[in-house]
Amino acid sequence: MKASDLLLKCLETQGAKCIFGVPGEENADVMMSLESSEIDFITTRHEQTAAFMATMHGQLTGSPGICLATLGPGATNLITGVAQANMDNAPLIAIIGQADSARLHKESHQNMDSVSMFKSVTKWSTTIRDASVIPEVVAKAFKIATSGNPGAVLIELPEDIAHHDTDALPLKPADFELEISASEHHIQQALGLLEQSEKPILLVGHGAVVSEGDKPLNAFAEKSSIYSTHTFMGKGAISHQYPRSLHCVGMGMKDLVIEAFEQSDLVICVGYDLVEYPPARWNIGKEKKIIHIGPETAEVDMKYMPSLEIVGHIPTILQQLNSSLKDQHCKPSPYFEQIQQTIKHDLDSDKCDSHFPMKPKRILQDLRATLSDTDIVVSDVGAHKMWVARQYGARLPKTCFISNGFCSMGGSMPGALEAKRLYPEKNVVAVCGDGGFMMSIQALTTGVNLQVPFVTLVWEDHNYGLIKWKQEMHFNEYSPHVGLENPDLKSVAESFGCHSIRLESTEQLIPALKEAFSVTSKPTVIVIPVDYSENMKLFHHLNDTVK
């Protein structure tokens, strides 16, 4: 069997259904082998789009998304999306071509040490030097990408190895779904800390979403009567409608929820990763104990030194805690009730404002009112991300995606495209700024070609809005270099073959969303002029309110 045929057979055996990528010279054998493979190949217009689509595939399915690129510039174009998957704990396998192994030792056309380059942004990065090892490499790649904290893996296949013959056969998928439980001693320690605590708080991170631990997590919260908050990436693990929800934490400024952290004496961190929100931002005020519950041990940080670490399968650990919870552990605390009411009032204020250009709160209120609990929102990176995190209430896990690890701009449209491709019955909306929109605009062409009707809301303010906001906060002015000279974004979207709408009044948003959801054969782009004077108003409001 030819090595490239074997590679695809191994991917099929591991359960792969599709590959996202860009054809190239040094992956030509793989491209030809796809002709006789059950795996679908989705051609993108840029390798970064392929990696972002693979990232969303991994996040939604739990099975590694697979992306393919050629050597040199193909590999470097791929690396941003791969880094995003790795830092956001999405299982992903990147496959890249490489020059003939006879010229790897010397300077030659497009030859670079891609494996070394990818090592810092993957859990494992390797090259294939012998076709016979392909089954082991692929099986190991799937195992590493999905175990512990999921992440990215790189496989490099030199062009000469790709057309070698081999008698090797695919390996069956490893059965390694270990439900690692906690010891009874650790469970009792955790419950003891909870019993001793007067003001406990639950901090829910992305790991709770990844592990699909929402059911035992919600049961623990309800049974213990604990107040809960979540990171940007932990949205939906506990519904924003949970009666003791303190909503989202993670703003780059002191938000109202920080007052609860200042008063708390115990923080139970479930699936929390330090990349989501630095502990120095919330481990302040009263001295507090920390319980760390996650698939891997905690990172060492002066502000994150847990009193107890329970490492294993998050749902299993939570089930153990639930089984052992007694009345003495469940003391409804009144301490955070006033903070919760203040947060709720703050989130609800001004969200019905009909001012145009639209205010962020109104955009997100109308979006939330239009979508069902199971519909999906994918946020890009920019000023709008802060508003989505703070204002948009997710009710179920994997319904609101916000990259807050690697935080690359340009990921929302490729992510929404793949989410809609996987779940055509759901409404899927990408929320992005005009900066991020232009960074991944090629995803529209892929969506048009595939006839995938995802919707994009473009918040247009003609600036790199988040950078402008941060400059204003730090310097009381902003650099003119943050300004953007946009083309007519509605016309641009239509030139790609999309349906497109530009709002002229606030009242048009809900009808525009309903119109967009009725389009079944192509993407829709809705351009929304946004009033980002609200950014500094929020900063001054919180600066005056949170002491």
Coordinates of C-alpha atoms in Angstrom, one line a residue:
M1 CA 0.0 0.0 0.0
K2 CA 1.3 3.5 -0.8
A3 CA 2.1 5.5 2.3
S4 CA -0.3 8.3 1.6
D5 CA -3.1 5.7 1.1
L6 CA -2.1 4.2 4.5
L7 CA -2.2 7.6 6.2
L8 CA -5.8 8.1 5.1
K9 CA -6.8 4.5 6.0
C10 CA -5.4 5.1 9.5
L11 CA -7.3 8.4 9.8
E12 CA -10.5 6.6 8.7
T13 CA -9.9 3.9 11.3
Q14 CA -9.6 6.5 14.0
G15 CA -12.9 7.9 13.0
A16 CA -11.9 10.9 10.8
K17 CA -14.7 12.1 8.5
C18 CA -13.2 15.2 6.9
I19 CA -10.0 17.2 6.4
F20 CA -9.8 20.9 6.0
G21 CA -7.0 22.4 3.9
V22 CA -5.3 23.7 0.9
P23 CA -3.7 21.5 -1.8
G24 CA 0.0 21.9 -2.4
E25 CA 2.9 20.2 -4.3
E26 CA 4.4 18.4 -1.3
N27 CA 1.0 17.0 -0.2
A28 CA 0.1 15.9 -3.7
D29 CA 0.2 12.2 -2.9
V30 CA -2.2 12.7 -0.1
M31 CA -4.5 14.7 -2.3
M32 CA -4.6 11.9 -4.9
S33 CA -5.2 9.3 -2.3
L34 CA -8.2 11.2 -1.1
E35 CA -9.9 10.2 -4.5
S36 CA -10.3 6.7 -3.1
S37 CA -10.9 7.6 0.5
E38 CA -14.1 7.9 2.5
I39 CA -12.8 11.1 4.0
D40 CA -14.2 14.4 2.6
F41 CA -11.7 17.1 1.8
I42 CA -13.0 20.7 2.3
T43 CA -10.9 23.1 0.3
T44 CA -10.4 26.4 2.0
R45 CA -8.9 29.6 0.6
H46 CA -6.3 30.0 3.3
E47 CA -4.7 27.5 5.7
Q48 CA -5.6 29.6 8.7
T49 CA -9.3 29.0 7.8
A50 CA -8.6 25.3 7.6
A51 CA -7.1 25.3 11.1
F52 CA -9.9 27.4 12.6
M53 CA -12.5 25.1 11.1
A54 CA -10.7 22.1 12.5
T55 CA -10.5 23.7 15.9
M56 CA -14.3 24.2 16.0
H57 CA -14.8 20.6 14.8
G58 CA -12.7 19.4 17.7
Q59 CA -14.5 21.7 20.2
L60 CA -18.0 20.5 19.2
T61 CA -17.4 16.8 18.6
G62 CA -14.5 16.0 21.0
S63 CA -12.8 14.2 18.1
P64 CA -9.8 15.9 16.6
G65 CA -10.4 18.2 13.7
I66 CA -7.9 17.6 10.9
C67 CA -6.3 20.2 8.8
L68 CA -3.8 19.8 5.9
A69 CA -1.2 22.1 4.4
T70 CA 1.9 21.9 2.3
L71 CA 5.4 22.8 3.5
G72 CA 6.9 26.3 4.1
P73 CA 4.3 29.0 3.7
G74 CA 1.5 26.5 3.9
A75 CA 2.8 25.4 7.3
T76 CA 3.3 29.0 8.6
N77 CA -0.2 30.0 7.4
L78 CA -1.5 27.0 9.4
I79 CA 0.3 27.8 12.7
T80 CA -2.0 30.5 14.1
G81 CA -5.1 28.2 14.0
V82 CA -3.0 25.3 15.4
A83 CA -1.8 27.5 18.3
Q84 CA -5.4 28.6 18.9
A85 CA -6.6 25.0 19.2
N86 CA -3.7 24.1 21.5
M87 CA -4.1 26.9 24.0
D88 CA -7.9 26.7 23.8
N89 CA -7.8 22.9 24.5
A90 CA -9.4 21.8 21.3
P91 CA -8.3 18.4 19.9
L92 CA -6.7 19.0 16.5
I93 CA -4.3 17.1 14.2
A94 CA -2.4 19.1 11.6
I95 CA -0.7 17.3 8.7
I96 CA 1.8 19.1 6.6
G97 CA 3.9 18.1 3.6
Q98 CA 7.7 18.4 3.6
A99 CA 10.5 18.4 1.1
D100 CA 12.1 15.2 -0.1
S101 CA 14.1 13.8 2.8
A102 CA 17.2 13.8 0.6
R103 CA 17.4 17.6 0.8
L104 CA 16.3 18.2 4.4
H105 CA 19.9 18.5 5.6
K106 CA 20.7 21.5 3.5
E107 CA 19.3 24.9 2.5
S108 CA 16.7 24.2 -0.3
H109 CA 13.5 25.5 -1.8
Q110 CA 10.8 26.2 0.9
N111 CA 12.6 23.8 3.3
M112 CA 12.3 24.8 7.0
D113 CA 12.3 22.9 10.3
S114 CA 8.6 22.9 10.7
V115 CA 8.6 20.3 13.5
S116 CA 10.7 22.5 15.7
M117 CA 8.5 25.5 14.8
F118 CA 5.3 23.7 15.8
K119 CA 6.7 22.2 19.0
S120 CA 5.9 25.3 21.1
V121 CA 2.2 25.3 19.9
T122 CA 1.4 21.6 20.1
K123 CA 1.3 18.8 22.6
W124 CA 3.4 16.7 20.2
S125 CA 5.1 17.4 16.9
T126 CA 6.8 14.7 14.8
T127 CA 7.9 13.7 11.3
I128 CA 7.5 10.4 9.5
R129 CA 10.8 9.0 8.3
D130 CA 9.5 5.5 7.5
A131 CA 6.1 4.6 6.0
S132 CA 5.8 1.6 8.3
V133 CA 5.4 3.7 11.4
I134 CA 2.4 5.6 10.1
P135 CA -0.2 3.5 12.0
E136 CA 1.6 4.1 15.3
V137 CA 2.1 7.8 14.6
V138 CA -1.6 8.4 13.7
A139 CA -2.9 6.3 16.7
K140 CA -0.5 8.2 19.0
A141 CA -1.6 11.6 17.5
F142 CA -5.3 10.9 18.3
K143 CA -4.5 9.7 21.8
I144 CA -2.4 12.7 22.7
A145 CA -4.8 15.2 21.1
T146 CA -7.7 13.9 23.1
S147 CA -6.2 13.0 26.5
G148 CA -5.8 15.1 29.6
N149 CA -6.2 18.7 28.5
P150 CA -7.0 18.3 24.8
G151 CA -4.8 20.1 22.2
A152 CA -3.0 20.0 18.9
V153 CA -0.6 17.6 17.3
L154 CA 1.5 18.0 14.2
I155 CA 2.4 15.2 11.7
E156 CA 4.9 16.0 9.0
L157 CA 5.1 13.8 5.9
P158 CA 8.0 14.3 3.5
E159 CA 7.0 14.0 -0.2
D160 CA 9.3 11.0 -0.9
I161 CA 8.0 9.0 2.1
A162 CA 4.4 9.8 1.0
H163 CA 4.7 7.6 -2.1
H164 CA 6.7 4.7 -0.6
D165 CA 5.1 1.3 -0.4
T166 CA 4.5 -0.5 2.9
D167 CA 2.8 -3.6 4.3
A168 CA 1.8 -1.9 7.5
L169 CA -1.9 -1.8 8.5
P170 CA -4.0 0.6 10.5
L171 CA -4.2 0.2 14.3
K172 CA -7.5 0.0 15.9
P173 CA -8.4 3.1 18.0
A174 CA -7.1 2.9 21.6
D175 CA -9.8 2.3 24.2
F176 CA -8.4 4.8 26.8
E177 CA -11.5 6.7 28.0
L178 CA -10.4 6.5 31.6
E179 CA -12.8 7.9 34.1
I180 CA -10.2 8.7 36.7
S181 CA -11.9 9.2 40.1
A182 CA -10.8 10.9 43.2
S183 CA -9.8 9.1 46.4
E184 CA -12.3 9.1 49.2
H185 CA -9.7 11.0 51.2
H186 CA -9.7 13.9 48.7
I187 CA -13.5 13.9 48.5
Q188 CA -13.7 14.3 52.3
Q189 CA -11.0 17.0 52.3
A190 CA -12.9 19.0 49.7
L191 CA -16.2 18.6 51.6
G192 CA -14.4 19.6 54.8
L193 CA -13.1 22.8 53.2
L194 CA -16.6 23.5 52.0
E195 CA -18.1 22.9 55.4
Q196 CA -15.5 25.3 57.1
S197 CA -16.1 28.0 54.5
E198 CA -18.4 30.9 55.2
K199 CA -18.2 32.5 51.7
P200 CA -17.5 29.9 49.1
I201 CA -17.6 30.6 45.4
L202 CA -17.5 28.3 42.4
L203 CA -15.3 29.3 39.4
V204 CA -16.2 27.4 36.3
G205 CA -13.6 27.2 33.5
H206 CA -13.4 25.8 29.9
G207 CA -12.5 22.3 31.2
A208 CA -16.0 21.9 32.5
V209 CA -17.3 22.5 29.0
V210 CA -14.7 20.3 27.3
S211 CA -15.3 17.4 29.7
E212 CA -19.1 17.7 29.2
G213 CA -19.5 17.9 33.0
D214 CA -22.4 20.3 33.0
K215 CA -25.0 17.8 34.5
P216 CA -23.1 16.8 37.6
L217 CA -21.7 20.4 37.9
N218 CA -25.2 21.9 37.9
A219 CA -26.3 19.2 40.4
F220 CA -23.4 20.1 42.7
A221 CA -24.2 23.8 42.5
E222 CA -27.9 23.3 43.2
K223 CA -27.3 20.8 46.0
S224 CA -24.6 22.9 47.7
S225 CA -26.4 26.2 47.1
I226 CA -23.1 27.8 46.1
Y227 CA -22.8 31.0 44.2
S228 CA -21.2 30.5 40.8
T229 CA -19.3 32.5 38.2
H230 CA -17.6 31.4 35.0
T231 CA -14.8 32.5 32.7
F232 CA -15.4 33.6 29.1
M233 CA -14.7 30.0 27.9
G234 CA -16.7 28.4 30.7
K235 CA -20.0 29.9 29.4
G236 CA -22.9 27.5 29.4
A237 CA -21.5 24.9 31.8
I238 CA -23.9 26.5 34.3
S239 CA -26.8 28.4 32.8
H240 CA -26.8 32.2 33.2
Q241 CA -30.3 31.6 34.6
Y242 CA -29.0 29.6 37.6
P243 CA -30.5 31.3 40.6
R244 CA -27.2 32.0 42.3
S245 CA -25.2 33.0 39.2
L246 CA -22.8 35.8 39.5
H247 CA -22.3 35.6 35.7
C248 CA -19.0 36.1 33.9
V249 CA -15.5 37.0 35.2
G250 CA -12.6 37.9 33.0
M251 CA -12.8 41.5 32.0
G252 CA -9.5 43.4 31.7
M253 CA -10.9 45.8 34.3
K254 CA -12.4 45.3 37.7
D255 CA -16.0 44.2 37.2
L256 CA -18.7 43.9 39.8
V257 CA -18.2 40.1 40.3
I258 CA -14.7 40.8 41.7
E259 CA -16.3 42.1 44.9
A260 CA -17.5 38.6 45.6
F261 CA -14.0 37.2 45.0
E262 CA -12.6 39.8 47.4
Q263 CA -14.9 38.6 50.1
S264 CA -14.7 34.8 49.5
D265 CA -12.7 32.5 51.7
L266 CA -12.9 29.5 49.4
V267 CA -12.8 29.2 45.6
I268 CA -13.7 25.9 44.0
C269 CA -12.2 25.9 40.5
V270 CA -13.7 23.4 38.2
G271 CA -11.9 23.0 34.8
Y272 CA -10.2 26.4 35.3
D273 CA -7.1 27.1 33.3
L274 CA -4.9 30.1 34.1
V275 CA -4.9 31.2 30.4
E276 CA -8.6 32.0 30.7
Y277 CA -8.1 34.7 33.4
P278 CA -5.0 35.3 35.5
P279 CA -5.5 34.4 39.2
A280 CA -3.8 37.6 40.2
R281 CA -7.0 39.4 39.0
W282 CA -9.4 37.4 41.3
N283 CA -7.3 36.1 44.2
I284 CA -7.4 39.4 46.0
G285 CA -8.9 40.7 49.2
K286 CA -9.6 38.2 51.9
E287 CA -7.1 35.3 52.2
K288 CA -8.7 32.3 50.5
K289 CA -8.3 28.6 50.0
I290 CA -8.5 27.1 46.6
I291 CA -9.7 23.7 45.4
H292 CA -8.5 22.7 41.9
I293 CA -10.6 20.1 40.0
G294 CA -9.3 19.3 36.5
P295 CA -7.8 16.7 34.3
E296 CA -4.2 17.8 35.0
T297 CA -2.4 19.3 37.9
A298 CA -2.5 23.1 38.4
E299 CA 0.0 25.4 36.9
V300 CA 2.4 26.9 39.4
D301 CA 1.5 30.5 40.1
M302 CA 2.1 32.6 43.2
K303 CA -1.6 33.5 43.2
Y304 CA -2.8 30.0 42.4
M305 CA -1.5 27.6 45.1
P306 CA -4.4 25.2 45.7
S307 CA -5.0 23.8 49.2
L308 CA -6.3 20.7 47.4
E309 CA -5.9 19.4 43.9
I310 CA -8.2 16.7 42.7
V311 CA -6.9 15.5 39.3
G312 CA -9.0 13.3 37.1
H313 CA -12.2 13.1 35.1
I314 CA -14.2 16.2 36.0
P315 CA -17.7 14.6 35.7
T316 CA -16.7 11.6 37.8
I317 CA -15.2 13.7 40.5
L318 CA -18.3 15.9 40.6
Q319 CA -20.5 12.8 40.8
Q320 CA -18.4 11.6 43.8
L321 CA -18.8 15.0 45.5
N322 CA -22.6 14.9 44.9
S323 CA -22.9 11.4 46.4
S324 CA -21.1 12.6 49.6
L325 CA -22.7 16.0 50.1
K326 CA -24.6 16.3 53.4
D327 CA -26.7 19.0 54.9
Q328 CA -23.8 20.4 56.8
H329 CA -22.0 21.1 53.5
C330 CA -24.9 22.9 52.0
K331 CA -25.4 26.3 53.8
P332 CA -27.2 28.8 51.6
S333 CA -25.0 31.9 51.9
P334 CA -26.7 35.3 51.9
Y335 CA -23.4 37.1 51.6
F336 CA -23.3 37.4 47.8
E337 CA -27.1 38.1 47.3
Q338 CA -26.7 41.9 47.1
I339 CA -23.7 41.6 44.7
Q340 CA -25.8 39.3 42.5
Q341 CA -28.7 41.8 42.4
T342 CA -26.3 44.6 41.6
I343 CA -24.8 42.6 38.7
K344 CA -28.2 41.7 37.4
H345 CA -29.4 45.3 37.5
D346 CA -26.2 46.4 35.7
L347 CA -26.5 43.8 33.0
D348 CA -30.1 44.6 32.4
S349 CA -29.8 48.4 32.4
D350 CA -29.9 50.2 29.0
K351 CA -30.3 47.0 27.0
C352 CA -33.5 48.2 25.4
D353 CA -31.9 51.5 24.3
S354 CA -33.1 52.3 20.7
H355 CA -30.2 54.6 19.9
F356 CA -28.5 54.2 16.5
P357 CA -25.7 53.3 15.8
M358 CA -26.6 50.4 18.1
K359 CA -25.3 50.0 21.6
P360 CA -23.6 46.7 22.4
K361 CA -26.1 45.7 25.1
R362 CA -29.0 46.1 22.7
I363 CA -27.4 44.1 20.0
L364 CA -26.8 41.2 22.4
Q365 CA -30.2 41.4 23.9
D366 CA -31.8 41.1 20.5
L367 CA -29.5 38.3 19.5
R368 CA -30.3 36.4 22.7
A369 CA -34.0 37.0 22.3
T370 CA -33.9 35.6 18.7
L371 CA -31.8 32.4 19.4
S372 CA -33.0 29.2 21.1
D373 CA -31.1 27.6 24.0
T374 CA -29.3 25.2 21.6
D375 CA -28.3 27.7 18.9
I376 CA -24.6 28.6 18.7
V377 CA -22.7 31.9 18.9
V378 CA -19.1 32.1 17.9
S379 CA -17.3 35.3 19.0
D380 CA -14.3 36.7 17.3
V381 CA -11.6 38.7 19.2
G382 CA -12.1 42.4 19.7
A383 CA -14.1 44.9 21.7
H384 CA -17.3 43.0 20.9
K385 CA -15.8 40.0 22.7
M386 CA -15.9 41.8 26.0
W387 CA -19.5 42.6 25.5
V388 CA -20.4 39.1 24.4
A389 CA -18.7 37.7 27.4
R390 CA -20.3 40.1 29.8
Q391 CA -23.8 40.4 28.4
Y392 CA -24.7 37.2 26.4
G393 CA -26.2 34.6 28.5
A394 CA -25.5 31.0 27.5
R395 CA -27.9 28.4 28.9
L396 CA -26.1 25.2 27.6
P397 CA -22.5 24.2 27.1
K398 CA -21.0 24.5 23.6
T399 CA -23.4 27.2 22.6
C400 CA -21.2 30.2 23.0
F401 CA -17.5 30.1 22.0
I402 CA -15.1 32.8 23.0
S403 CA -11.4 32.2 22.5
N404 CA -9.6 33.6 25.6
G405 CA -6.5 31.5 25.5
F406 CA -4.6 32.3 22.3
C407 CA -7.1 34.9 21.3
S408 CA -6.5 35.2 17.6
M409 CA -8.7 37.5 15.5
G410 CA -10.3 35.9 12.5
G411 CA -11.6 32.7 14.0
S412 CA -15.3 33.4 14.3
M413 CA -16.4 32.9 10.7
P414 CA -14.5 29.7 10.0
G415 CA -15.7 28.4 13.4
A416 CA -19.3 29.3 12.7
L417 CA -19.1 27.8 9.2
E418 CA -18.0 24.5 10.6
A419 CA -20.5 24.6 13.4
K420 CA -23.3 25.1 10.9
R421 CA -21.9 22.4 8.7
L422 CA -22.0 20.0 11.6
Y423 CA -25.4 21.1 12.9
P424 CA -27.5 22.3 10.0
E425 CA -30.6 22.3 12.2
K426 CA -29.2 25.0 14.5
N427 CA -28.9 28.7 13.9
V428 CA -25.3 29.6 14.1
V429 CA -24.0 33.2 14.3
A430 CA -20.5 34.5 14.1
V431 CA -20.0 37.8 15.9
C432 CA -17.0 39.8 14.7
G433 CA -15.7 43.3 14.3
D434 CA -14.9 44.9 11.0
G435 CA -11.2 44.2 11.7
G436 CA -11.7 40.4 12.3
F437 CA -14.2 40.2 9.4
M438 CA -11.5 41.2 6.9
M439 CA -9.0 38.9 8.5
S440 CA -11.0 35.7 7.6
I441 CA -13.2 36.9 4.8
Q442 CA -12.1 34.0 2.6
A443 CA -14.3 31.8 4.8
L444 CA -17.3 33.3 3.1
T445 CA -16.3 31.8 -0.2
T446 CA -16.0 28.3 1.4
G447 CA -19.4 28.8 2.9
V448 CA -20.9 29.8 -0.4
N449 CA -19.3 26.8 -2.2
L450 CA -20.6 24.4 0.5
Q451 CA -24.0 26.2 0.6
V452 CA -23.7 26.4 4.4
P453 CA -26.0 29.2 5.7
F454 CA -24.2 30.5 8.8
V455 CA -24.8 34.1 9.8
T456 CA -22.2 36.8 10.5
L457 CA -22.9 39.9 12.5
V458 CA -20.3 42.5 11.7
W459 CA -20.0 45.3 14.4
E460 CA -18.7 48.1 12.3
D461 CA -16.9 51.0 14.0
H462 CA -14.1 51.6 11.5
N463 CA -11.4 50.9 14.2
Y464 CA -9.5 48.2 15.9
G465 CA -12.0 48.7 18.6
L466 CA -10.4 46.8 21.5
I467 CA -7.0 48.4 21.0
K468 CA -8.6 51.8 20.8
W469 CA -10.5 51.1 24.0
K470 CA -7.4 49.9 25.9
Q471 CA -5.3 52.9 24.7
E472 CA -8.1 55.2 26.0
M473 CA -8.1 53.5 29.3
H474 CA -4.3 53.7 29.8
F475 CA -3.5 57.0 28.0
N476 CA -6.8 58.9 27.9
E477 CA -6.2 59.1 24.1
Y478 CA -5.7 56.7 21.2
S479 CA -3.3 56.4 18.3
P480 CA -4.7 57.3 14.9
H481 CA -3.2 54.0 13.6
V482 CA -6.2 52.0 15.1
G483 CA -8.5 53.5 12.4
L484 CA -9.7 51.4 9.5
E485 CA -10.7 52.5 6.1
N486 CA -13.4 50.0 5.3
P487 CA -14.9 49.2 1.9
D488 CA -18.7 48.8 1.7
L489 CA -18.9 45.6 3.7
K490 CA -22.4 44.8 2.5
S491 CA -21.3 45.0 -1.2
V492 CA -18.2 43.0 -0.4
A493 CA -20.3 40.2 1.1
E494 CA -22.6 40.2 -1.8
S495 CA -19.7 40.0 -4.2
F496 CA -18.7 36.7 -2.5
G497 CA -22.2 35.4 -3.2
C498 CA -23.6 35.9 0.2
H499 CA -26.9 37.4 1.2
S500 CA -26.2 40.7 3.0
I501 CA -28.1 43.3 5.0
R502 CA -27.0 46.6 6.4
L503 CA -28.9 48.0 9.3
E504 CA -30.2 51.6 9.2
S505 CA -32.1 51.5 12.5
T506 CA -32.0 49.6 15.7
E507 CA -35.4 48.1 15.2
Q508 CA -34.2 46.3 12.1
L509 CA -31.9 43.8 13.9
I510 CA -34.5 41.2 15.0
P511 CA -36.2 41.1 11.6
A512 CA -32.8 41.0 9.9
L513 CA -31.8 38.0 12.0
K514 CA -35.1 36.2 11.2
E515 CA -34.6 36.9 7.5
A516 CA -31.0 35.6 7.7
F517 CA -32.2 32.4 9.4
S518 CA -34.7 31.8 6.6
V519 CA -31.9 31.8 4.0
T520 CA -31.0 28.1 3.5
S521 CA -28.4 28.0 0.7
K522 CA -25.7 30.6 1.4
P523 CA -24.2 32.6 4.3
T524 CA -25.7 35.9 5.4
V525 CA -23.7 39.0 6.5
I526 CA -25.5 41.6 8.6
V527 CA -23.5 44.8 9.0
I528 CA -24.3 46.7 12.2
P529 CA -23.0 50.2 12.8
V530 CA -22.1 50.1 16.6
D531 CA -21.8 52.8 19.1
Y532 CA -18.5 52.1 20.9
S533 CA -18.6 55.2 23.0
E534 CA -20.2 52.7 25.3
N535 CA -16.7 51.2 25.9
M536 CA -15.4 54.0 27.9
K537 CA -18.7 54.6 29.6
L538 CA -18.5 51.1 30.9
F539 CA -14.9 51.7 32.0
H540 CA -15.7 54.8 33.9
H541 CA -18.9 53.3 35.4
L542 CA -17.0 50.3 36.8
N543 CA -14.1 52.4 37.9
D544 CA -16.5 54.5 39.9
T545 CA -18.6 51.6 41.2
V546 CA -16.1 48.9 42.0
K547 CA -13.7 49.9 44.7

